[in-house]
Coordinates of N, CA and C in Angstrom, one line a residue:
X11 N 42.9 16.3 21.8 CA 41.5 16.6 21.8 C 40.8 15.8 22.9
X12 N 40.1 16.6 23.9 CA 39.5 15.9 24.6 C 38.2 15.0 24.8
X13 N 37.7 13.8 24.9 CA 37.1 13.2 24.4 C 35.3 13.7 25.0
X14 N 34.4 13.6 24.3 CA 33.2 14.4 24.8 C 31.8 13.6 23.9
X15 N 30.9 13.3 24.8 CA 29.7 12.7 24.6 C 28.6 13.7 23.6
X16 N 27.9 14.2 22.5 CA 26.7 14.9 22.7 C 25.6 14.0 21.8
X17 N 24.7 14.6 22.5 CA 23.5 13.8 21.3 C 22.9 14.8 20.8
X18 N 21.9 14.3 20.0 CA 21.1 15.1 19.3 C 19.6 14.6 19.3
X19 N 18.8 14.0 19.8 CA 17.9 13.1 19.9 C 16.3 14.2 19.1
X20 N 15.9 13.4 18.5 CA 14.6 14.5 17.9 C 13.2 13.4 18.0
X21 N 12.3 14.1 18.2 CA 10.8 13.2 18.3 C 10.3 13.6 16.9
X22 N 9.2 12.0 16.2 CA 8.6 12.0 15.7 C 7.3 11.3 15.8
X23 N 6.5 12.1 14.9 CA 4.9 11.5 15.6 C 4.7 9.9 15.0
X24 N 4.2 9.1 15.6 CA 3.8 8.2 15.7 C 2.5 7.5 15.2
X25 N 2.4 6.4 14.6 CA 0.6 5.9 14.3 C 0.6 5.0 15.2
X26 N -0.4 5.5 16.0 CA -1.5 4.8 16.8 C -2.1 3.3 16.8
X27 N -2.5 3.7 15.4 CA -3.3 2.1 15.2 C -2.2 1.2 14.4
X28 N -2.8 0.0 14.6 CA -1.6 -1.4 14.0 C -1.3 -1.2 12.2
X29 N -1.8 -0.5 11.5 CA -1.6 -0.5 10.2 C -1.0 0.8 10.1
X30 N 0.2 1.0 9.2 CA 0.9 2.4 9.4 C -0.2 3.6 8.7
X31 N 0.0 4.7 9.2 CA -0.6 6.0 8.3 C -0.8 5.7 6.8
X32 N 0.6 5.1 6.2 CA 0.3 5.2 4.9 C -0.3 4.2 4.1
X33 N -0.9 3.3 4.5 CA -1.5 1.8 4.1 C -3.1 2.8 4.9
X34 N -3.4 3.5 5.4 CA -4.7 3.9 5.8 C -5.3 4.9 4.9
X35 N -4.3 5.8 4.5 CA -4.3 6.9 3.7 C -4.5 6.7 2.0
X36 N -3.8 5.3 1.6 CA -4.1 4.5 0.8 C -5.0 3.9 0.3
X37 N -5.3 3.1 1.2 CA -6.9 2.5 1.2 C -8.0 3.7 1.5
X38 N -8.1 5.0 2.0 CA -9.3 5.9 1.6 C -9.0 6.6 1.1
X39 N -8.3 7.1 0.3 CA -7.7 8.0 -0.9 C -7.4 7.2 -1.9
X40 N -6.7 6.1 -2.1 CA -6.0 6.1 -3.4 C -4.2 5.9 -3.4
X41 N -4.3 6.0 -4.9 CA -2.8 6.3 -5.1 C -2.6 7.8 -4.6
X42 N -3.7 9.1 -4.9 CA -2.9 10.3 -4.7 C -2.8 10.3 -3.0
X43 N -3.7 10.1 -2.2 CA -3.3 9.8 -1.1 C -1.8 9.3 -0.2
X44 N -1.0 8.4 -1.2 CA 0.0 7.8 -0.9 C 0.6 9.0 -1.3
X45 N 0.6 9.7 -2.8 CA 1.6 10.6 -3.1 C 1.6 12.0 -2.1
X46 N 0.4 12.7 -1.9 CA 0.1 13.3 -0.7 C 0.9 13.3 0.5
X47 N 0.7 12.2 1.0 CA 1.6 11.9 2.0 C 2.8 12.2 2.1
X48 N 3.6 11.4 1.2 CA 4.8 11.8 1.0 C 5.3 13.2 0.5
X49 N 4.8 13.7 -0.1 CA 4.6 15.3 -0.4 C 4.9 16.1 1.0
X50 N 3.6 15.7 1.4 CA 3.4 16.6 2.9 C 4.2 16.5 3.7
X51 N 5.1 15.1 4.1 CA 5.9 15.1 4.6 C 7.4 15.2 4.9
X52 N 8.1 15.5 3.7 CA 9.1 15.6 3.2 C 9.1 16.8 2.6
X53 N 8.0 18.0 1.9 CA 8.2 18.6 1.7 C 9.2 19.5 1.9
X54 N 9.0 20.0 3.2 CA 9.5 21.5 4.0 C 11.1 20.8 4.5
X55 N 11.3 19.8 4.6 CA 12.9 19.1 5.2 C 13.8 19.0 3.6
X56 N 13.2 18.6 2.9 CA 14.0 19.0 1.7 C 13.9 19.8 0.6
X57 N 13.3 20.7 1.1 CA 13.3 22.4 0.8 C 14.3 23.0 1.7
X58 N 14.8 23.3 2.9 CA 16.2 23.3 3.8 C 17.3 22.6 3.3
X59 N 16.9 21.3 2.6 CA 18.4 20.7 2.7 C 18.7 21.4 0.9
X60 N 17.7 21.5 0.5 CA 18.0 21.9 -1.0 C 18.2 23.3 -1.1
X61 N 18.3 24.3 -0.2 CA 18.4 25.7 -0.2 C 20.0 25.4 0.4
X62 N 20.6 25.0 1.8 CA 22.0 24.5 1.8 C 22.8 24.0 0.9
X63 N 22.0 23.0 0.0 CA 23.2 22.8 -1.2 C 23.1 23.3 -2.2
X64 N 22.4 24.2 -2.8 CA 22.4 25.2 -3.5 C 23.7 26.5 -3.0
X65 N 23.5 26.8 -1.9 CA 24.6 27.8 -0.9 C 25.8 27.5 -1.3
X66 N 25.8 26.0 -0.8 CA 27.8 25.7 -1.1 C 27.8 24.7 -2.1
X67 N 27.2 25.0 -3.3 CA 27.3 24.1 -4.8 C 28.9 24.0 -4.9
X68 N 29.6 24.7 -5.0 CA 30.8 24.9 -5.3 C 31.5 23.5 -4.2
X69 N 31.6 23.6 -3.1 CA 32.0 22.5 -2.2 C 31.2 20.9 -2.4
X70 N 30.2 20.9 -3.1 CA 29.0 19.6 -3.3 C 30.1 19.2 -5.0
X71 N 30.6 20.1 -5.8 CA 31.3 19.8 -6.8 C 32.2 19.4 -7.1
X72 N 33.3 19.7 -5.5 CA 34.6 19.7 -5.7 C 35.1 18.2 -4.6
X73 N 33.3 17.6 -4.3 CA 33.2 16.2 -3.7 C 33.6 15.2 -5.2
X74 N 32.7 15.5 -5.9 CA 32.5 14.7 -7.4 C 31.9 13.8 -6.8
X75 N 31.8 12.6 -7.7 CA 31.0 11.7 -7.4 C 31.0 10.8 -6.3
X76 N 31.7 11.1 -5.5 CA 31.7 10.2 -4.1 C 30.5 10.2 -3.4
X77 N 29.7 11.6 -3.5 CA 28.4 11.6 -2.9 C 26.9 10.7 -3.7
X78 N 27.8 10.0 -5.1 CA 26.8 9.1 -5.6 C 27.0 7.8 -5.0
X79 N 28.6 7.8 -4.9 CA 29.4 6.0 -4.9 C 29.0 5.6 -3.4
X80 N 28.6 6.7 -2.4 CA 28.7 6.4 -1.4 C 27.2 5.6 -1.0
X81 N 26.7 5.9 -2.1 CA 25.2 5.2 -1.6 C 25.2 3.6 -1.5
X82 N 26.1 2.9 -2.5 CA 26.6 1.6 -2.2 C 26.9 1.1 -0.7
X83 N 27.4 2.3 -0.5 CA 27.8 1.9 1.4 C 26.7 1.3 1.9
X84 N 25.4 2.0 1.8 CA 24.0 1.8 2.5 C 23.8 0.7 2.1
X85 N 24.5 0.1 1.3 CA 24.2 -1.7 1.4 C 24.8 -3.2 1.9
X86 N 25.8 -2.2 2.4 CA 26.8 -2.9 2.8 C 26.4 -3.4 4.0
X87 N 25.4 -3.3 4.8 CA 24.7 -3.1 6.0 C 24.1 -4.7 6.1
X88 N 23.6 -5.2 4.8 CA 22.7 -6.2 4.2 C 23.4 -7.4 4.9
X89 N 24.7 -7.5 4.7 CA 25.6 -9.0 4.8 C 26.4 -8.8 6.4
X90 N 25.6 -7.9 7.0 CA 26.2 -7.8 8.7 C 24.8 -8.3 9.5
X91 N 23.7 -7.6 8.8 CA 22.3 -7.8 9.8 C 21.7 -8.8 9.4
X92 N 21.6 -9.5 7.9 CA 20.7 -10.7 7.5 C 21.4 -11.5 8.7
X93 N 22.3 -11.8 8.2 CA 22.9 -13.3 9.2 C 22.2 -13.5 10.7
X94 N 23.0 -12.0 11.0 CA 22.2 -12.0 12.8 C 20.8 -11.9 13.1
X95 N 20.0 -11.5 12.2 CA 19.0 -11.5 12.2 C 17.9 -13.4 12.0
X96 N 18.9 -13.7 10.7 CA 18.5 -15.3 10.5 C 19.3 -15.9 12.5
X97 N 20.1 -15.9 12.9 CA 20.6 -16.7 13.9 C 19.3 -15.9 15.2
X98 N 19.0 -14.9 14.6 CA 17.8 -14.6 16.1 C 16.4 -15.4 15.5
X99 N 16.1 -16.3 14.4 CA 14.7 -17.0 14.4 C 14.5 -16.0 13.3
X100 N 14.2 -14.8 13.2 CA 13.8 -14.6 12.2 C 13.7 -15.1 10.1
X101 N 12.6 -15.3 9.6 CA 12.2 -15.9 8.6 C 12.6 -15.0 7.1
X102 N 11.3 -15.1 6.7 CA 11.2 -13.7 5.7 C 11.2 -12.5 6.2
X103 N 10.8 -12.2 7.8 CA 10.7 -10.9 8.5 C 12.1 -10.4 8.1
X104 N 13.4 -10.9 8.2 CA 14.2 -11.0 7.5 C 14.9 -10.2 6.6
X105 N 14.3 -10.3 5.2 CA 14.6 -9.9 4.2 C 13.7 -8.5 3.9
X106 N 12.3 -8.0 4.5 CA 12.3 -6.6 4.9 C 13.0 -5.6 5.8
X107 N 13.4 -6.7 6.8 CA 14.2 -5.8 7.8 C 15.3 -5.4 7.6
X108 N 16.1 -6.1 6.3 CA 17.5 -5.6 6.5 C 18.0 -5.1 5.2
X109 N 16.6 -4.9 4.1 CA 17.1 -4.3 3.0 C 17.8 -3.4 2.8
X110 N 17.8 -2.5 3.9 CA 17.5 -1.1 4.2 C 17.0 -0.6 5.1
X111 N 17.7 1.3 5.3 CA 17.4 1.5 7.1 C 15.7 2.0 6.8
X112 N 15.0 1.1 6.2 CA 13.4 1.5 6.2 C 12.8 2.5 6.7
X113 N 12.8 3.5 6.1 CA 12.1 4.8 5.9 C 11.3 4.6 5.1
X114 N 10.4 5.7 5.3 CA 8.8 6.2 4.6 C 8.8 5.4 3.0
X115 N 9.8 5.9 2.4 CA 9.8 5.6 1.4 C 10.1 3.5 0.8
X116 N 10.6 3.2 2.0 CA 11.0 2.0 1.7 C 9.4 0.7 2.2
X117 N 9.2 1.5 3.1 CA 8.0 0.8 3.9 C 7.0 0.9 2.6
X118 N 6.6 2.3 1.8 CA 5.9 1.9 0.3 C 6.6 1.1 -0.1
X119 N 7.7 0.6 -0.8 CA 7.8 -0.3 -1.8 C 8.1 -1.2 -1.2
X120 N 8.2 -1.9 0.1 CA 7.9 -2.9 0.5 C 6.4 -3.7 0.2
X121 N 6.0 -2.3 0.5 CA 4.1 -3.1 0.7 C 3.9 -2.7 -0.7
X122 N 4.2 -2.5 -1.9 CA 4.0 -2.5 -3.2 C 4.2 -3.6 -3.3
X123 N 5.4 -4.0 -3.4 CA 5.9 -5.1 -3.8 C 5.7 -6.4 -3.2
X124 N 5.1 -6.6 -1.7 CA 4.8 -8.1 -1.2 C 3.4 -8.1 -0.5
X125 N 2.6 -6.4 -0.7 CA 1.5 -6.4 0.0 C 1.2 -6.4 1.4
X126 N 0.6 -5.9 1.7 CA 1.0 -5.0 3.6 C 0.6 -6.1 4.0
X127 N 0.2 -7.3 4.4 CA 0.2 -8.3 5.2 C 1.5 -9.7 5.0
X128 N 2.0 -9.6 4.4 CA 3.4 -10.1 4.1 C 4.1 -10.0 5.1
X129 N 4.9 -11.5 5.2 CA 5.9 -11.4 6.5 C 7.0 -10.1 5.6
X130 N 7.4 -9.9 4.7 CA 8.7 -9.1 4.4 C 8.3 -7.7 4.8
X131 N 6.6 -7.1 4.7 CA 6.6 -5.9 5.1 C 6.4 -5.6 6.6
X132 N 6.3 -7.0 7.5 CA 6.3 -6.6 8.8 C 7.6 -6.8 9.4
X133 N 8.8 -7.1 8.4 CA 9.6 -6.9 8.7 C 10.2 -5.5 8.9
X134 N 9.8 -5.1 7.5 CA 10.0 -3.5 7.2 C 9.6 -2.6 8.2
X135 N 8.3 -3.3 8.7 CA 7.6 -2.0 9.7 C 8.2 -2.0 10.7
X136 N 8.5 -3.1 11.2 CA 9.2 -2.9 12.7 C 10.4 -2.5 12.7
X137 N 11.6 -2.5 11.6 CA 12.6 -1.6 11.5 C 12.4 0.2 11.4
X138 N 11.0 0.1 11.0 CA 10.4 1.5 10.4 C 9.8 2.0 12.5
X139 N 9.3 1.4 13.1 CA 8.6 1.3 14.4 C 10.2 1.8 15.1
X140 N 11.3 1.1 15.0 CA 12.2 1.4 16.2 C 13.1 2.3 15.7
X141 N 13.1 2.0 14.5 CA 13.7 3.7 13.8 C 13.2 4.6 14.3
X142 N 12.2 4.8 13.9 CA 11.3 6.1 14.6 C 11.5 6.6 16.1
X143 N 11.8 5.6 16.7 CA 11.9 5.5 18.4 C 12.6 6.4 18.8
X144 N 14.0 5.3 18.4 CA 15.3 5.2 18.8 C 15.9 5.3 18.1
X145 N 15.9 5.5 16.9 CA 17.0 5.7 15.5 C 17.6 7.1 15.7
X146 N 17.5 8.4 16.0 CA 17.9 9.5 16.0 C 18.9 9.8 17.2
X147 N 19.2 8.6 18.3 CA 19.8 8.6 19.7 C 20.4 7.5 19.4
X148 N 19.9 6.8 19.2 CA 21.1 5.4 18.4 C 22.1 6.5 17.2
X149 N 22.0 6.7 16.3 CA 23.3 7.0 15.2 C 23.6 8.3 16.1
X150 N 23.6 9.2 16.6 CA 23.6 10.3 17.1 C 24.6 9.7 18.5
X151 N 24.7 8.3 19.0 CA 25.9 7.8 19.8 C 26.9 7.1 18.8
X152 N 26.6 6.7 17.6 CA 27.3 5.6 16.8 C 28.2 6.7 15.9
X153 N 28.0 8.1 15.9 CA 28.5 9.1 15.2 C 29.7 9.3 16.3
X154 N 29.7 9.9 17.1 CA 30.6 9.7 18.2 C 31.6 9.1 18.8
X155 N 31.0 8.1 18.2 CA 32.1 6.6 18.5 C 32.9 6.5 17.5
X156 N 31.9 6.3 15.9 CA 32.9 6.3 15.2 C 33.8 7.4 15.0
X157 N 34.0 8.9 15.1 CA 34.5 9.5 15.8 C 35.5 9.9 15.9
X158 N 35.3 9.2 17.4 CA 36.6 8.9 18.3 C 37.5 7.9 17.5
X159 N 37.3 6.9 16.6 CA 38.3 5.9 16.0 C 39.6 6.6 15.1
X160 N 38.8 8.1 15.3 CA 40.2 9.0 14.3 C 40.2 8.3 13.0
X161 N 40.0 7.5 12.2 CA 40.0 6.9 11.0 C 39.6 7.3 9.7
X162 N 38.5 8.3 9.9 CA 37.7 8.6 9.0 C 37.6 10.2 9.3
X163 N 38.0 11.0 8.0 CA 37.5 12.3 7.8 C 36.4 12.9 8.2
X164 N 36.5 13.8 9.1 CA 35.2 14.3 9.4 C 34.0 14.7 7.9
X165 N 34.4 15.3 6.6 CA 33.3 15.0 5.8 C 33.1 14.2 5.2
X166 N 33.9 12.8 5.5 CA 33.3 11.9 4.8 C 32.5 10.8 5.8
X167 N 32.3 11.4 7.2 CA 31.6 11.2 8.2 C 30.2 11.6 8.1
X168 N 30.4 13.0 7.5 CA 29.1 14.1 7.2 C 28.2 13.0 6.1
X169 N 29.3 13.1 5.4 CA 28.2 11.6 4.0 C 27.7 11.1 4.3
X170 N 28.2 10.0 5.0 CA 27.6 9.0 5.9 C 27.0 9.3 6.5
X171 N 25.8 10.2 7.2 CA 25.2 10.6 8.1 C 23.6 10.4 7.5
X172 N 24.1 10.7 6.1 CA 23.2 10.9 4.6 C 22.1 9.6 4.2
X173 N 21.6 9.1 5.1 CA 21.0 7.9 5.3 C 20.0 7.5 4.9
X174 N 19.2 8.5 4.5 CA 17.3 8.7 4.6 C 16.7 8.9 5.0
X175 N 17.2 9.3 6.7 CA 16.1 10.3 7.4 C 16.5 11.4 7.6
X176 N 15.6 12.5 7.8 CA 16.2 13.8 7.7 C 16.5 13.9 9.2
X177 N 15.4 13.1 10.3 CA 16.1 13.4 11.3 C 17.3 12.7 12.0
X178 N 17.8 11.7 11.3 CA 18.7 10.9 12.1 C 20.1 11.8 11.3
X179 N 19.8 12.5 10.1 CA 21.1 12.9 9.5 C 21.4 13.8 10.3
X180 N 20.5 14.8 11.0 CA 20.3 15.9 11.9 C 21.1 15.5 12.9
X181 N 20.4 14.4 13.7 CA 21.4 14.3 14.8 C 22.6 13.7 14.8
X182 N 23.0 12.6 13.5 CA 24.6 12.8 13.8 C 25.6 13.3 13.0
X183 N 25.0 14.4 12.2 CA 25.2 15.6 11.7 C 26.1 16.4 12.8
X184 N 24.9 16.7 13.7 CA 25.0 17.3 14.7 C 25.8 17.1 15.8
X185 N 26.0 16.2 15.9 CA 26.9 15.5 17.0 C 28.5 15.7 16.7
X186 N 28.4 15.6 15.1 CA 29.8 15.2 14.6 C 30.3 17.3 14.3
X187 N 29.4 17.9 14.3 CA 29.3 19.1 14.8 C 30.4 19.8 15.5
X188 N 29.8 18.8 16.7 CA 30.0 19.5 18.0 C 31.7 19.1 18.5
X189 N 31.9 17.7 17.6 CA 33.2 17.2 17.9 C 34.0 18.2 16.8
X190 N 33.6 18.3 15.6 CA 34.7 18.7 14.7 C 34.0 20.6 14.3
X191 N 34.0 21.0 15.4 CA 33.6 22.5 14.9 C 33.8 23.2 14.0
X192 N 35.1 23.3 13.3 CA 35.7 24.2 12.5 C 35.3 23.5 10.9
X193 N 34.5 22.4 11.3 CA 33.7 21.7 9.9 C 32.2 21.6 10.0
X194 N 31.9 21.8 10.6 CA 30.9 21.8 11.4 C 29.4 22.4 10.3
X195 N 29.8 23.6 9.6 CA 29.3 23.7 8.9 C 28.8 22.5 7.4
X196 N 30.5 22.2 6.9 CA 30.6 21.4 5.9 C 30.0 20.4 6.2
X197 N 30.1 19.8 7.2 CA 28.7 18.4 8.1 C 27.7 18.4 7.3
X198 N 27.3 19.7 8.1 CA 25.5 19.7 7.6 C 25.6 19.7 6.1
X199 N 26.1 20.0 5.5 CA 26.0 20.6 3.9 C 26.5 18.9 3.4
X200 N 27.3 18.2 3.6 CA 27.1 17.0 2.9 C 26.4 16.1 3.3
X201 N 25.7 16.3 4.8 CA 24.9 15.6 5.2 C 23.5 15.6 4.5
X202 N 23.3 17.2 4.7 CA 22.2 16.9 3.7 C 22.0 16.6 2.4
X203 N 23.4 16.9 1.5 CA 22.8 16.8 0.4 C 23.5 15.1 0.1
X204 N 23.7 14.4 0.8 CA 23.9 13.2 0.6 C 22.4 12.3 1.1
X205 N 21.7 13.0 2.2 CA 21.0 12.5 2.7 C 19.4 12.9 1.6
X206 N 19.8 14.0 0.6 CA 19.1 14.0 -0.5 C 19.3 13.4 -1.7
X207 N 20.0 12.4 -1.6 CA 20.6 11.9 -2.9 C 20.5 10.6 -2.7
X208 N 20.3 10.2 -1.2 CA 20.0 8.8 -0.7 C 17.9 8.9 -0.7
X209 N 18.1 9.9 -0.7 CA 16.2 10.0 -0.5 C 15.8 9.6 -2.2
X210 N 16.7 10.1 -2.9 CA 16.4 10.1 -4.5 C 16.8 8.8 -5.1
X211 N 17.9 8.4 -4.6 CA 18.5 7.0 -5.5 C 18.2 5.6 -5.2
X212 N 17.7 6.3 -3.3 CA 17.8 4.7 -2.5 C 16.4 4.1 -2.7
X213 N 15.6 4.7 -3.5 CA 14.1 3.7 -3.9 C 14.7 2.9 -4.9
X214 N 15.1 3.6 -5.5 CA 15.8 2.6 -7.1 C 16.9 1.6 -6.5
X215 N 17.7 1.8 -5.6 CA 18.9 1.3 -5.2 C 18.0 -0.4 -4.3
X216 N 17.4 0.1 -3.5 CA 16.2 -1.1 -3.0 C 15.6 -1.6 -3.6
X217 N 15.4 -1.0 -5.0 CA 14.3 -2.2 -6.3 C 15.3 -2.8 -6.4
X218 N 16.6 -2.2 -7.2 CA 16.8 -3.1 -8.2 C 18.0 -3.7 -7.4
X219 N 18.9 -3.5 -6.5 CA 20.1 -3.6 -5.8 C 19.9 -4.5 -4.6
X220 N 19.0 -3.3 -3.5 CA 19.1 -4.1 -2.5 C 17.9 -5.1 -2.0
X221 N 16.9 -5.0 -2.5 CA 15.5 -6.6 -2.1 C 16.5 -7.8 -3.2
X222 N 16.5 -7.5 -4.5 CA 17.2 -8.9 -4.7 C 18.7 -9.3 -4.7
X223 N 19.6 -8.7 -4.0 CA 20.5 -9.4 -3.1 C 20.2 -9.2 -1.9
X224 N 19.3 -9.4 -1.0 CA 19.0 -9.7 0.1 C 18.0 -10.9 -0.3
X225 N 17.4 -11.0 -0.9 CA 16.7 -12.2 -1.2 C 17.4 -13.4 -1.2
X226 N 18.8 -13.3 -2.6 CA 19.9 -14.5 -2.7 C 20.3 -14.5 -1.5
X227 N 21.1 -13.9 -0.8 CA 21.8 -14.0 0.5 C 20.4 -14.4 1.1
X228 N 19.6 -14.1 1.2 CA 18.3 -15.1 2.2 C 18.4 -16.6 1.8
X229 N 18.3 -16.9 0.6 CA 18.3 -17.9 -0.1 C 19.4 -19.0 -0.2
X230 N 20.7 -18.2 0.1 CA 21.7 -19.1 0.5 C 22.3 -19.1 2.2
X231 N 21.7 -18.7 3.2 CA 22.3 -18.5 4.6 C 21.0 -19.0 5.0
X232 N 20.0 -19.1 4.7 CA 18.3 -19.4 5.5 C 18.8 -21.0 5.9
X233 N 18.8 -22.0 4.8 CA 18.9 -23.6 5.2 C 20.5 -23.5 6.0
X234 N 21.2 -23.1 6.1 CA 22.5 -23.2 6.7 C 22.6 -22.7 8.6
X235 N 21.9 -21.4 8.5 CA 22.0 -20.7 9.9 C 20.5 -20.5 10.3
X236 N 19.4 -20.7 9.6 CA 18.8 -20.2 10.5 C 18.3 -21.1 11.5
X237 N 17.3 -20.5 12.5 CA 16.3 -21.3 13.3 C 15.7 -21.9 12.8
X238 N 15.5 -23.5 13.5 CA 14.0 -24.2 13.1 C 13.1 -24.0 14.0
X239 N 13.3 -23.5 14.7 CA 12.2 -22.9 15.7 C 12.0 -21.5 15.4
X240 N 12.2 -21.2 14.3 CA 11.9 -19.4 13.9 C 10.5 -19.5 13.7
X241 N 10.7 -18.0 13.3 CA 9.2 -17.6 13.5 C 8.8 -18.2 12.1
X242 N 7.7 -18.4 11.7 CA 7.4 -19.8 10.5 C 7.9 -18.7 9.1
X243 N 8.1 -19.5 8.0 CA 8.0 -18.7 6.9 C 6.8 -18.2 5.8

């Protein structure tokens, strides 16, 4: 098989001003305002992904529960980027940034939980800022690569694609597509419905899993590795 590059890169809109949409929408609405939001935005993407796994229920079945166990993976992430992140200066920015690949959903229970002016939620937001950027052309090359390592099954690639955003699953969905055609279908179909099952579990999985072991691991690697010239705590 000959080796071949594609991306899949997708635009999303952006807030303007220094406070995200959903901390603005909050404060002149309310709580239903927050829920609104999220409503509006997520609606119509997992209505698609939930009409696909309805199609091939039968194939989503005969996964069993790997498409639950795999959400663990998404944490595994925690004890690669705290460290490097503590050895770049970073503080408590820290322990927002690397809970989790902060999406919409995470950036709320960040700022529930430590209040939108909190070093941990501006941690969150700027993982949330370059996600948005470059997150859908970053994994949409990292799909590729891993790949090429031959190691891993193309549907248990598709899983993993299953992240929390609907567009980054898209593009290395997509990518992994283009390499493994004659699965190509099954991609999308575990992609999404993993990437709806991380949309569903990974709020609870960040309460109760991943903020407080990123906390301990903050709490045992901060006096050991980090900067004392970091950014303050």
């Amino acid at each position: 098989m000959g080796s071949s590059l594609t991306t899949f890169p997708t635009a999303q809109p952006m807030p303007i001003s220094r406070r995200p949409i959903l901390w603005q929408n909050a404060a002149r609405y309310g709580s239903s305002g927050r829920v609104f939001y999220y409503a509006g935005t997520s609606g119509v993407c997992s209505w698609k992904r939930v009409r696909a796994a309805g199609a091939n229920l039968s194939k989503l079945v005969a996964v069993g529960p790997t498409l639950i166990l795999q959400e663990f993976g998404n944490l595994g992430t925690i004890f690669i980027s705290l460290p490097i992140a503590l050895l770049l200066g970073l503080k408590k920015e820290a322990i927002g940034a690397c809970y989790s690949i902060n999406r919409d959903s995470n950036l709320g229970l960040t700022t529930d939980i430590y209040g939108p002016d909190a070093k941990e939620t501006e941690g969150t937001f700027a993982v949330y800022i370059v996600g948005s950027v470059i997150g859908t052309v970053f994994i949409s090359l990292l799909a590729g690569v891993v790949a090429s390592w031959n190691i891993f099954h193309p549907l248990a690639m598709g899983m993993a694609s299953g992240v929390g955003s609907g567009s980054m699953m898209t593009a290395a969905a997509g990518t992994l597509g283009e390499i493994y055609p004659s699965y190509a279908e099954d991609i999308m179909v575990m992609g999404g419905a993993s990437d709806m099952l991380t949309g569903i579990t990974g709020i609870y999985m960040g309460t109760f899993v991943g903020l407080p072991v990123t906390r301990k691991l903050y709490a045992l690697l901060e006096p050991k590795i980090g900067r004392k010239s970091g950014i303050r705590k």
